[in-house]
Coordinates of C-alpha atoms and ligand atoms in Angstrom, one line a residue:
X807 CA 6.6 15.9 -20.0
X808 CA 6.7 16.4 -23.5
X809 CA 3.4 16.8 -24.9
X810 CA 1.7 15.3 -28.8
X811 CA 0.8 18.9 -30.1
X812 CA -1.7 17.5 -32.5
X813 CA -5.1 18.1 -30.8
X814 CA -8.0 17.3 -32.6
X815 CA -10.1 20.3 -34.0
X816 CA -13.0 20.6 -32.6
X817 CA -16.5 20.2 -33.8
X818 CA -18.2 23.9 -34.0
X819 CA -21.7 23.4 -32.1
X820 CA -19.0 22.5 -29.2
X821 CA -17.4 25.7 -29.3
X822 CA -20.7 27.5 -29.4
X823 CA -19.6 28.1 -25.5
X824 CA -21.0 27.7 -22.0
X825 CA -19.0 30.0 -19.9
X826 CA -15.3 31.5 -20.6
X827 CA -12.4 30.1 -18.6
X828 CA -8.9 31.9 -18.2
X829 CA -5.6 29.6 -18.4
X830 CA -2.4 31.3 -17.3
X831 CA 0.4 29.6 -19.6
X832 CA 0.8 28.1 -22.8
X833 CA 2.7 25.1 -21.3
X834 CA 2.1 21.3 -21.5
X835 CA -1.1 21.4 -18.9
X836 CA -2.4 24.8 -19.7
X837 CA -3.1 23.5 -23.5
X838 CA -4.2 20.2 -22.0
X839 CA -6.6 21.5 -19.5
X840 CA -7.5 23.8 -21.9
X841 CA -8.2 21.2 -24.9
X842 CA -10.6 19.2 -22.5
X843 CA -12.7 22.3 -21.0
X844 CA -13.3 23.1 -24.7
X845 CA -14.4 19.5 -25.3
X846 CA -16.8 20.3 -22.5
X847 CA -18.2 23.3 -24.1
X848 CA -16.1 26.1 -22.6
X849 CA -14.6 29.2 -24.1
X850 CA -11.3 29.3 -23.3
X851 CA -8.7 32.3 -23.3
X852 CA -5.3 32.2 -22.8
X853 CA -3.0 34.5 -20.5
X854 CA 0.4 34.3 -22.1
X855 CA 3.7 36.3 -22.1
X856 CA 3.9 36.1 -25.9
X857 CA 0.6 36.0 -27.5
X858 CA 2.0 35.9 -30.6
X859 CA 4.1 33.1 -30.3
X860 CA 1.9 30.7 -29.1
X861 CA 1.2 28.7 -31.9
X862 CA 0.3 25.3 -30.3
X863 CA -3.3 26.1 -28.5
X864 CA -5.8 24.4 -29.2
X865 CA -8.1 25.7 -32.4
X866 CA -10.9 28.2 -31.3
X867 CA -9.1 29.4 -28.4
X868 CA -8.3 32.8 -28.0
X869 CA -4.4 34.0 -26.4
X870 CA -4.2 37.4 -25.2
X871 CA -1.9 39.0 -22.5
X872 CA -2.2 38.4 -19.1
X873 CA -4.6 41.7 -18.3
X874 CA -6.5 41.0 -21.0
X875 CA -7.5 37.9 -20.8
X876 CA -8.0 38.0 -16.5
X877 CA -10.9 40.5 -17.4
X878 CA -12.4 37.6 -19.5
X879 CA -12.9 35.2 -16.4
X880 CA -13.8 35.2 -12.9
X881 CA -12.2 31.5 -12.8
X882 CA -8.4 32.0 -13.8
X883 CA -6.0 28.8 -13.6
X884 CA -2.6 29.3 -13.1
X885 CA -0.8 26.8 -15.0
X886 CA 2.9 28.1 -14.2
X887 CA 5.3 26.6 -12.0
X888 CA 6.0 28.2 -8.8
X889 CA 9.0 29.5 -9.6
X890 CA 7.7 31.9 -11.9
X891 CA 4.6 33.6 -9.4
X892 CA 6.2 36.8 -9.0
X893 CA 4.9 37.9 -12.2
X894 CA 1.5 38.1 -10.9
X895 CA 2.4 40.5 -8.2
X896 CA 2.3 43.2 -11.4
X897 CA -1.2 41.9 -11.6
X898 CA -3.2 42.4 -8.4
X899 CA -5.4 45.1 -9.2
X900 CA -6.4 42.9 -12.5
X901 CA -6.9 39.9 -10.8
X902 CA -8.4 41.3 -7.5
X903 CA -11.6 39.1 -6.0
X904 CA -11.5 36.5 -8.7
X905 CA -10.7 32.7 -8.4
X906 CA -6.9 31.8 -9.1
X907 CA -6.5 27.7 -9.5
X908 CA -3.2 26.6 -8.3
X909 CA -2.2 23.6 -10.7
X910 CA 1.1 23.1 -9.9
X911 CA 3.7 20.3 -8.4
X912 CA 6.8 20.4 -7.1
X913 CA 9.9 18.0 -7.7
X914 CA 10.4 16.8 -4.7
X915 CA 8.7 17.0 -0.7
X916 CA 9.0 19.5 1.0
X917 CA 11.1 21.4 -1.6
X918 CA 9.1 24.7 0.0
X919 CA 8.3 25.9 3.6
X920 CA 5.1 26.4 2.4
X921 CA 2.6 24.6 -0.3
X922 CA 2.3 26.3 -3.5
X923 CA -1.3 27.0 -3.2
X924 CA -0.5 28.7 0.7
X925 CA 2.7 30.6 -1.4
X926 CA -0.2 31.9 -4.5
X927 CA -2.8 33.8 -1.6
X928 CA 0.3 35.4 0.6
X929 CA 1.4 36.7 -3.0
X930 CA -2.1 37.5 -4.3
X931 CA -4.4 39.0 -0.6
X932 CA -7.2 40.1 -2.9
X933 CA -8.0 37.1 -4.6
X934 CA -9.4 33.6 -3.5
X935 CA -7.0 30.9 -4.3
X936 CA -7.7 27.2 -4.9
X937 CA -5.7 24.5 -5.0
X938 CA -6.9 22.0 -8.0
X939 CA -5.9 19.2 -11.0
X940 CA -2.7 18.8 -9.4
X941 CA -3.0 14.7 -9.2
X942 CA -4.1 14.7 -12.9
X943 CA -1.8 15.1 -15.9
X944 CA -1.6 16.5 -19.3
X945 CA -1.2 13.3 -20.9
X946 CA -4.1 11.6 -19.6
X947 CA -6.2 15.1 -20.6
X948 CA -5.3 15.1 -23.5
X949 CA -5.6 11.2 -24.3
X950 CA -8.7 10.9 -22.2
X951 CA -7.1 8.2 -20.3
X952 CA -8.6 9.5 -16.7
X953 CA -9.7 6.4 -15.8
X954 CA -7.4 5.5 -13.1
X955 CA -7.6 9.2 -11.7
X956 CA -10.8 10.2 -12.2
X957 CA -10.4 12.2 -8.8
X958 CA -9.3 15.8 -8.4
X959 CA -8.6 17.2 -4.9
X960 CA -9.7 20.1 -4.2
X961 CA -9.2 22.9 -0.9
X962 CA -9.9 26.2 -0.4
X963 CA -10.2 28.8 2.2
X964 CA -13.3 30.7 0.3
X965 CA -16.4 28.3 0.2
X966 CA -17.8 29.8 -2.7
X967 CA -14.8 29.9 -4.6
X968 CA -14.5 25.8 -3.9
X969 CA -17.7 25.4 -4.9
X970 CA -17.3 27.1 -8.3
X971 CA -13.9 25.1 -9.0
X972 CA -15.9 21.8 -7.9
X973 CA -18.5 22.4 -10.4
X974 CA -15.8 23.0 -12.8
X975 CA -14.4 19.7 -12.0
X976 CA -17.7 18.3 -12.5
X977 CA -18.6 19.3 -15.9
X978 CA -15.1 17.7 -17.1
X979 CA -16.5 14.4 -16.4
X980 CA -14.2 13.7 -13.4
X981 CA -15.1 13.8 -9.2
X982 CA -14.0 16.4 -7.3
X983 CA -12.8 15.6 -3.3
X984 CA -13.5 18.0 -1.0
X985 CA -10.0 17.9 1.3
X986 CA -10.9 21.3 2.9
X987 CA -9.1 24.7 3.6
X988 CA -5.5 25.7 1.9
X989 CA -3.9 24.0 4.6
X990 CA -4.3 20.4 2.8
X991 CA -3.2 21.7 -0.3
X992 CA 0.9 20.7 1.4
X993 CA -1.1 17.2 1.0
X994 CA -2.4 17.5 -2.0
X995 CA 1.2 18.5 -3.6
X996 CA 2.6 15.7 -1.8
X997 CA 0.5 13.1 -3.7
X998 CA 1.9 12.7 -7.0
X999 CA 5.2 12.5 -5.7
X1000 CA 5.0 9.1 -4.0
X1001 CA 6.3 6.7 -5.3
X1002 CA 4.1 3.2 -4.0
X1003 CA 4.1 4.7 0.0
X1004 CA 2.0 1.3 0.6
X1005 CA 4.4 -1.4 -0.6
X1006 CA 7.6 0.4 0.1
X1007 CA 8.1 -1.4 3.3
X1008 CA 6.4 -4.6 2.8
X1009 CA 9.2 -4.7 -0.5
X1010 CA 11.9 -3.8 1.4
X1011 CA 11.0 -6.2 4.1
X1012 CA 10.4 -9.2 1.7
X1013 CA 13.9 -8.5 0.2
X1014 CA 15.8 -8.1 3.2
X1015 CA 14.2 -11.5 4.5
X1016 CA 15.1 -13.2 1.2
X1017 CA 19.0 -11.9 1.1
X1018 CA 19.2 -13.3 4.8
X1019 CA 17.7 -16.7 4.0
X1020 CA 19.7 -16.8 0.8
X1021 CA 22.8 -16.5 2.7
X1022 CA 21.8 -18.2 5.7
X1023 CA 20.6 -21.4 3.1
X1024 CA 24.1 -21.4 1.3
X1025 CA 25.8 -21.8 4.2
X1026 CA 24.0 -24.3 5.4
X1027 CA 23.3 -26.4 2.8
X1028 CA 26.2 -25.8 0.1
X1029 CA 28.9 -24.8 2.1
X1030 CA 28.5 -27.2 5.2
X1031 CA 28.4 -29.8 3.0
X1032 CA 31.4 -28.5 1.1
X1033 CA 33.5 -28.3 3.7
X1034 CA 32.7 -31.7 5.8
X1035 CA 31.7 -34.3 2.8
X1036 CA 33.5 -32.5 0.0
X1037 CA 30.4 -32.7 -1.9
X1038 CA 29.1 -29.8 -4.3
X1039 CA 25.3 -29.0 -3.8
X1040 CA 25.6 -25.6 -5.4
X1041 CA 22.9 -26.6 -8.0
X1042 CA 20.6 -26.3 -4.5
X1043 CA 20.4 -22.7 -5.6
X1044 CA 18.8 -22.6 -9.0
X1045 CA 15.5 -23.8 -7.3
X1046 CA 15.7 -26.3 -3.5
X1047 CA 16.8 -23.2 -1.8
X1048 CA 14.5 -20.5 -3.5
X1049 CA 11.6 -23.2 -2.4
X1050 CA 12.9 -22.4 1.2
X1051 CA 13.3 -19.1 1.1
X1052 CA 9.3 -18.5 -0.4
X1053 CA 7.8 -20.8 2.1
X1054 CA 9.4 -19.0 4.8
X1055 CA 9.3 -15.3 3.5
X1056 CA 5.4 -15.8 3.0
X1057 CA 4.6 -17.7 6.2
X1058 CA 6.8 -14.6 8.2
X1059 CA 5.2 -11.5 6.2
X1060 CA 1.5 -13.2 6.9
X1061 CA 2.2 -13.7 10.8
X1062 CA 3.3 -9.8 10.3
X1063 CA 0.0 -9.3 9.2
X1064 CA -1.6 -9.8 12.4
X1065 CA 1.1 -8.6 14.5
X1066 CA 0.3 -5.3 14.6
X1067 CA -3.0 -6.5 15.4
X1068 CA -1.8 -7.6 18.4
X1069 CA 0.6 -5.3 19.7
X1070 CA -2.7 -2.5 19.3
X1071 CA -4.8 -4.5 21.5
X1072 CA -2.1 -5.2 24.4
X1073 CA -1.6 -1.3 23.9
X1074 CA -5.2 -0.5 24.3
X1075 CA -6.0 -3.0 27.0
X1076 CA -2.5 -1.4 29.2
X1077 CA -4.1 2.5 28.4
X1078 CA -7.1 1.6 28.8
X1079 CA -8.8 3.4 26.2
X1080 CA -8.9 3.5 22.4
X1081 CA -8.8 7.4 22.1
X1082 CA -5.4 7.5 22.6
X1083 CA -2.6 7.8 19.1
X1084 CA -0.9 4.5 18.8
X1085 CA 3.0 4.8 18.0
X1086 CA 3.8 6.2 14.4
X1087 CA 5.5 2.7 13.7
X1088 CA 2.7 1.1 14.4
X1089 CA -0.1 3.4 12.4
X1090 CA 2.8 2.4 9.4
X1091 CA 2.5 -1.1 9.9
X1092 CA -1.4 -1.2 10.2
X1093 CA -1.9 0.8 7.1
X1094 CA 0.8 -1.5 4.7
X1095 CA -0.6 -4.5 6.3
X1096 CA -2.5 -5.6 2.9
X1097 CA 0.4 -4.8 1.0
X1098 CA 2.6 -7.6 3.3
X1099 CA -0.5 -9.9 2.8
X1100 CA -0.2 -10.0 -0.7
X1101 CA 3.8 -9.9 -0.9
X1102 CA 3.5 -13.0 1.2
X1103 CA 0.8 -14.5 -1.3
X1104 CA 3.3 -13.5 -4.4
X1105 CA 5.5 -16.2 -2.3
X1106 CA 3.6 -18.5 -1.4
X1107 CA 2.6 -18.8 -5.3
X1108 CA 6.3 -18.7 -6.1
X1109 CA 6.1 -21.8 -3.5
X1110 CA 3.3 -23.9 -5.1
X1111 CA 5.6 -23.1 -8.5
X1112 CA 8.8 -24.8 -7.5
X1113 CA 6.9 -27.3 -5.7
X1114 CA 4.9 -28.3 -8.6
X1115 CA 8.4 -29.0 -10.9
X1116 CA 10.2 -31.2 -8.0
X1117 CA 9.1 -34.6 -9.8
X1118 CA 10.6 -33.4 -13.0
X1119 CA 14.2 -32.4 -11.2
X1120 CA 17.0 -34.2 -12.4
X1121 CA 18.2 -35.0 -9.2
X1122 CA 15.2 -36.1 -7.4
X1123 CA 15.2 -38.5 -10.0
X1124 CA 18.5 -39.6 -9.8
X1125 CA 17.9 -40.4 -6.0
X1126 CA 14.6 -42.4 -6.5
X1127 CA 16.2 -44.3 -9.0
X1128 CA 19.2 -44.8 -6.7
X1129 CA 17.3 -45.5 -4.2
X1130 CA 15.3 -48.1 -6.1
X1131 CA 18.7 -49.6 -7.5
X1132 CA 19.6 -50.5 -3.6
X1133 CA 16.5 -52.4 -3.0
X1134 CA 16.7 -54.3 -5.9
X1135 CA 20.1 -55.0 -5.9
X1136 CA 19.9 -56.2 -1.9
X1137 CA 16.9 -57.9 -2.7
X1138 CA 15.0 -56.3 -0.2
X1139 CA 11.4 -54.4 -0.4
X1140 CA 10.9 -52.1 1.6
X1141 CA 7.4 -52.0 3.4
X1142 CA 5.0 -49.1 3.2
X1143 CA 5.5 -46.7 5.8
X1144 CA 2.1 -45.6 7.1
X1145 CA 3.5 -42.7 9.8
X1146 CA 5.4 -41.3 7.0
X1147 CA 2.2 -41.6 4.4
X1148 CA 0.5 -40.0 7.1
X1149 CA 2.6 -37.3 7.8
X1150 CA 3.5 -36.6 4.0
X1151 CA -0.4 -36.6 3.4
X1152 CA -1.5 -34.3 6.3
X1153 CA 1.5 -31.8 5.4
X1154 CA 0.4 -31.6 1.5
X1155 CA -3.0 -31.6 2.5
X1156 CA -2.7 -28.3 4.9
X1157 CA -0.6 -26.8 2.5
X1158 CA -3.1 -27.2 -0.1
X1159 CA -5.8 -25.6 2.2
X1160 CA -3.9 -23.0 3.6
X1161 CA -2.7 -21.6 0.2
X1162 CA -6.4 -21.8 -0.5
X1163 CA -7.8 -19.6 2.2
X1164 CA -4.4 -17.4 1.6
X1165 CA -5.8 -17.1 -2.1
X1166 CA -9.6 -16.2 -1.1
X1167 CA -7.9 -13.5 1.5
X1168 CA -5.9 -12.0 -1.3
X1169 CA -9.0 -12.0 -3.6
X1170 CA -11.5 -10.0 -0.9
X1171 CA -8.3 -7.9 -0.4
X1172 CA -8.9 -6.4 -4.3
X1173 CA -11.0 -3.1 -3.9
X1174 CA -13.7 -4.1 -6.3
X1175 CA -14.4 -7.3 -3.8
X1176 CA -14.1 -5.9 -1.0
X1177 CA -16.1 -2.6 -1.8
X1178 CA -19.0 -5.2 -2.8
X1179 CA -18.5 -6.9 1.0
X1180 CA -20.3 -4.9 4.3
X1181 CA -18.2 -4.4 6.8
X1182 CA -19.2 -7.6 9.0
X1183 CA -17.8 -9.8 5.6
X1184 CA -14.8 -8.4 5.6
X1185 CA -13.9 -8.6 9.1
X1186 CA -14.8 -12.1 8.7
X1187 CA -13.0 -12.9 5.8
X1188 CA -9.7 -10.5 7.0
X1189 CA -9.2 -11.4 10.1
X1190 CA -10.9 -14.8 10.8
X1191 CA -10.0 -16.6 8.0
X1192 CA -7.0 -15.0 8.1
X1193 CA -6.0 -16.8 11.3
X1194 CA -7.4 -19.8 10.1
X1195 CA -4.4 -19.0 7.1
X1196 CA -1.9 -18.7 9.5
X1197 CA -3.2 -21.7 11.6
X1198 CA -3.0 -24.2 8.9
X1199 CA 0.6 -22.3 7.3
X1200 CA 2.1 -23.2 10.6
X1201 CA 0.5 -26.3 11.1
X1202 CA 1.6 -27.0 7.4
X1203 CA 5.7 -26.1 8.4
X1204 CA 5.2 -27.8 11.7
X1205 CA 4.2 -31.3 10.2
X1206 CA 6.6 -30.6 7.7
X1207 CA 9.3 -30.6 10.4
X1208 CA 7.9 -33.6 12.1
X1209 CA 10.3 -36.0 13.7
X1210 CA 13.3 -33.8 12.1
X1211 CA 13.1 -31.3 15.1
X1212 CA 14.7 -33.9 17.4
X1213 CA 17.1 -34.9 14.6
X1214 CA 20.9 -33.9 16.0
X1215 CA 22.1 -33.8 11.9
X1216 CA 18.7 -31.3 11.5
X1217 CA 21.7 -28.9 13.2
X1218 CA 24.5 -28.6 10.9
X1219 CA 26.7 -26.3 12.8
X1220 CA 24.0 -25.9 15.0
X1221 CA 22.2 -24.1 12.6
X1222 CA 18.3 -24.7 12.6
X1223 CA 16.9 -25.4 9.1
X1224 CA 15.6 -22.2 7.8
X1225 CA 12.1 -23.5 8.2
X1226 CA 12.2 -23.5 12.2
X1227 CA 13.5 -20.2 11.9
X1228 CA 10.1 -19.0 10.1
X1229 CA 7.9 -20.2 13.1
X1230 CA 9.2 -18.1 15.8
X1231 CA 7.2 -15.1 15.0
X1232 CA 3.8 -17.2 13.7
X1233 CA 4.1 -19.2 16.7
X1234 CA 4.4 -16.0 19.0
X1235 CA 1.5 -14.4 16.7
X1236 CA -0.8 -17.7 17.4
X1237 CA -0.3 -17.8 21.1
X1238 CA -0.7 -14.2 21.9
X1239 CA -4.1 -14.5 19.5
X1240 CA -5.1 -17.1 22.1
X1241 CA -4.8 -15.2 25.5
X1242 CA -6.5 -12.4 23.6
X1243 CA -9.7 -14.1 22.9
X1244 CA -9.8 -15.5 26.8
X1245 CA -12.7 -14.1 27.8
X1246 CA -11.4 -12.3 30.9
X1247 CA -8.9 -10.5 28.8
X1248 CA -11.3 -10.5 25.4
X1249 CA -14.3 -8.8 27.6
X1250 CA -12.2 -5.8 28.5
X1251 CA -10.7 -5.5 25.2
X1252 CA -14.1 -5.5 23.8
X1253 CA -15.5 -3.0 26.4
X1254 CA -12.4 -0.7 25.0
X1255 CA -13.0 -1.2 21.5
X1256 CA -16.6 0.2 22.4
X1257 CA -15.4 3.1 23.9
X1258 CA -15.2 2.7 27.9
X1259 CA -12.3 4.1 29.0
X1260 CA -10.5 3.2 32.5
X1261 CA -8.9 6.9 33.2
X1262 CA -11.7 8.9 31.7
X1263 CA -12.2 12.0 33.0
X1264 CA -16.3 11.8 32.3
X1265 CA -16.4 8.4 34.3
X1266 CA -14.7 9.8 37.6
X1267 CA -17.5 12.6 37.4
X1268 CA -20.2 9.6 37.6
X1269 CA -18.4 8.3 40.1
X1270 CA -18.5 11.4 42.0
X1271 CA -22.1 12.0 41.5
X1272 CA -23.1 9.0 42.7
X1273 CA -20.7 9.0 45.7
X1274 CA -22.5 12.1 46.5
X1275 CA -25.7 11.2 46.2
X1276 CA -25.1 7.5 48.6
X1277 CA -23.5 10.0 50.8
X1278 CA -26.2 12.5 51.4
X1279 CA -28.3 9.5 51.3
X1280 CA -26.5 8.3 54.5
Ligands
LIG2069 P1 5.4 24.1 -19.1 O1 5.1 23.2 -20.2 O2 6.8 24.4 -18.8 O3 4.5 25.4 -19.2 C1 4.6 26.4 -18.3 C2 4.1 27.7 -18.9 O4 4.3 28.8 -18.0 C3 4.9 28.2 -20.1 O5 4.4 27.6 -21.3 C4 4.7 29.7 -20.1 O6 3.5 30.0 -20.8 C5 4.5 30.0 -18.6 N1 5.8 30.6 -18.1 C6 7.0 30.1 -18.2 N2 7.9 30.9 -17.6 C7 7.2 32.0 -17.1 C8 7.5 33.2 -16.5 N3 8.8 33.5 -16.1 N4 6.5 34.0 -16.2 C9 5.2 33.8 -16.5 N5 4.9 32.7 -17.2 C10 5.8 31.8 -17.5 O7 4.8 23.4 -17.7 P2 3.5 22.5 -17.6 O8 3.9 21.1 -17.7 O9 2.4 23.1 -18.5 O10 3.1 22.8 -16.1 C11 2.4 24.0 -15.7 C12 2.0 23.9 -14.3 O11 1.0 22.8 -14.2 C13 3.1 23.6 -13.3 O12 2.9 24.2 -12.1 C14 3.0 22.1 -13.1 O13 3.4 21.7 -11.8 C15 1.5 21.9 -13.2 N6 1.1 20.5 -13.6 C16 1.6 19.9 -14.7 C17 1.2 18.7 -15.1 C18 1.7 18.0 -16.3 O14 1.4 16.8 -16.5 N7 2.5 18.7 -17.1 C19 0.3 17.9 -14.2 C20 -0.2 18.6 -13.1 C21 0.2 19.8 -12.8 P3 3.5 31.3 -21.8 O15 4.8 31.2 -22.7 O16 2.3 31.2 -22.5 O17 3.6 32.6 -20.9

């Protein structure tokens, strides 16, 4: 990244020191990292292969050449990229017990057997190596936007020497995490190069499902009635099929919310224990199971949206004018129908609520709610009024469908409306939901979720022990 070079000078009472810090490199982070440890009162000295011809450092710093400026430091950071280490190697004896930070990213996973940080203390034995301000970049040090990544991860294999660098951390303003010895640092590196892990799937899933129903809608509503009436209903796409596909979409990623859910207990209850890994699939889907809530929300807003302009279309006008033409023109008045007032009410009037609930959800779903909740609230906000969501979703397509299940010219084709389509998987979601909480199969589930276990090991000793003991009894 290229970096403003036009850093502020600082004030001198600030650079009347704390304690002297050694940067390796002149680079982008080095002066960045740099800039802000001198903000914070540290004397810094830089390590540089041109000391001369490093005109960009921050004012009051010193640059010097690699030897000299390791002896200023016990703390040296080591902003170089990897590909460049093997001129430390020349620097061993100078660097020997002191603390080398390991800064640096790579372009891509797994672009090395080994993490950088691992790489630094094969190539440097006699000094303690700690991997550090990876996740945080020169631009937001040297604009002091940190707010969004106020955390620095930190791992070590020398106690000490992570303590030191946490303390560092510390003093810039910013939290250090403890994530252990070198071995997470592969982790660590592996942060900033993911790309929205969370919502990949959930995206991905959402526009797959929308592609199908786009197609499967045009060919059902536009072409079938192009080919058999000869009549064009290609304006259906600008906005009556989009307001089938977001129903649908949202009403299929929220029943996929809770399907996991499901599948995890009927694995549990057939190991009988909870200590056991579930599938990797399924640890997937658990963990992006917020992000598939609130893709489904995204369209069940879009929904509400198209829903709210349908009075206003042109051709819904055209056929309620139509249609009022042919009453008045066959003299006739048609008398208020109160199954379809009632069924037209109840279906509004469940979509209403359920996009209501499916707002609260998405709302406790936002970390600063949900950090404010205990863990009882949000269990009872995520998971029971999140069935209550699906409950009234479903019951909202199901009324919608009414009669027009039973309808043969519901079929065109034989295609089901893309509607019925969306309720397979709620409806499977719902029904397995309800054999769960049976208490014969709930009671076991719960026992489970407690810890019991039907194989364990620990258990078959009890057993023993007591068979003993009614044995020697006897
Ligand atoms: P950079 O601007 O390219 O600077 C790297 C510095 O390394 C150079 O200025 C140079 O300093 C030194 N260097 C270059 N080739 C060398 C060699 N053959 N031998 C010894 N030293 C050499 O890169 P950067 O953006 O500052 O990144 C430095 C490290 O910080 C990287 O590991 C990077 O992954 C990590 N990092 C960067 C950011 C960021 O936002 N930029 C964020 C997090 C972590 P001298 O000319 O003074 O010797």
């Amino acid at each position: 990244m290229e970096m403003n070079n036009t850093m502020v000078p600082l004030p001198s009472d600030l650079l009347s020191k704390k304690e002297t810090m050694c940067i390796f490199g002149t680079g982008d982070f080095g002066r960045s990292l740099g800039y802000k440890m001198m903000q914070c009162g540290y004397s810094i000295v830089f390590g540089s292969r041109n000391p001369q011809a490093s005109g960009l450092i921050p004012e009051g710093a010193t640059v010097l050449s690699h030897t000299e400026a390791a002896e200023m430091s016990n703390v040296i950071i080591i902003a170089v990229h990897r590909a460049h280490y093997n001129f430390l190697e020349s620097l061993r004896e100078a660097l020997q017990g002191k603390v080398l930070v390991d800064v640096s990213n790579n372009l891509k996973t797994n672009q090395y057997p080994e993490s950088n940080a691992e790489y630094l203390a094969q190539l440097m034995p006699s000094s303690k190596v700690v991997k550090a301000f990876n996740t945080v970049s020169a631009w937001a040090l040297q604009s002091g936007g940190l707010d969004a990544s106020r955390q620095v991860f930190v791992c070590g294999n020398d106690n000490k020497s992570k303590e030191k660098v946490m303390e560092i951390v510390r003093s810039l303003g910013l939290t250090p995490v403890d994530k252990g010895s070198l071995l997470a640092a592969k982790e660590i590196e592996d942060y900033p190069l993911q790309l929205f892990p969370m919502w990949k799937y959930p995206i991905l899933l959402s526009l797959g499902l929308s592609a199908f129903f786009l197609l499967y809608s045009i060919i059902r509503d536009v072409v079938y009635n192009y080919i058999t009436k000869n009549k064009d209903y290609s304006f259906f796409i600008a906005i009556s099929i989009p307001n089938r596909i977001c129903p649908v979409v949202a009403l299929i990623l929220l029943a996929l919310v809770y399907l996991p859910g499901i599948f995890a207990a009927i694995l549990q209850l057939y190991r009988g224990t909870k200590y056991s890994r579930f599938p990797n699939w399924l640890d997937q889907w658990m963990l992006c199971r917020k992000q598939l809530g609130l893709v489904a929300l995204a369209y069940a807003f879009l929904h509400v949206l198209y829903t709210l302009v349908i009075p206003i279309r042109y051709y819904v006008r055209w056929r309620i004018s139509g249609y009022t033409l042919d009453q008045a023109h066959n003299n006739r008045t048609d008398p208020l129908n109160i199954e379809r007032a009632w069924i037209s009410d109840s279906y509004v009037a469940l979509g209403i609520l359920g996009f209501f609930l499916f707002v609260l959800l998405g709302i406790t779903s936002l970390p600063s709610v949900s950090n404010s909740v205990n863990w009882r609230e949000f269990r009872f906000v995520q998971s029971y009024l999140g069935y209550l969501t699906l409950v009234l979703c479903t019951a909202h397509t199901l009324v919608y469908g009414g009669k027009r299940f039973l309808n043969a010219h519901s079929y065109p084709w034989f295609l089901p409306a893309a509607y019925i389509l969306s309720l397979i998987i709620p409806c499977i979601v719902l029904v397995m939901k309800f054999f769960l909480i049976l208490p014969c199969i709930d009671r076991p589930l719960t026992d489970i979720r407690q810890g019991w276990e039907r194989k364990s090991k620990y258990r078959k000793q009890a057993n023993n022990g007591q068979t003993a003991k009614e044995t020697s009894a006897v």
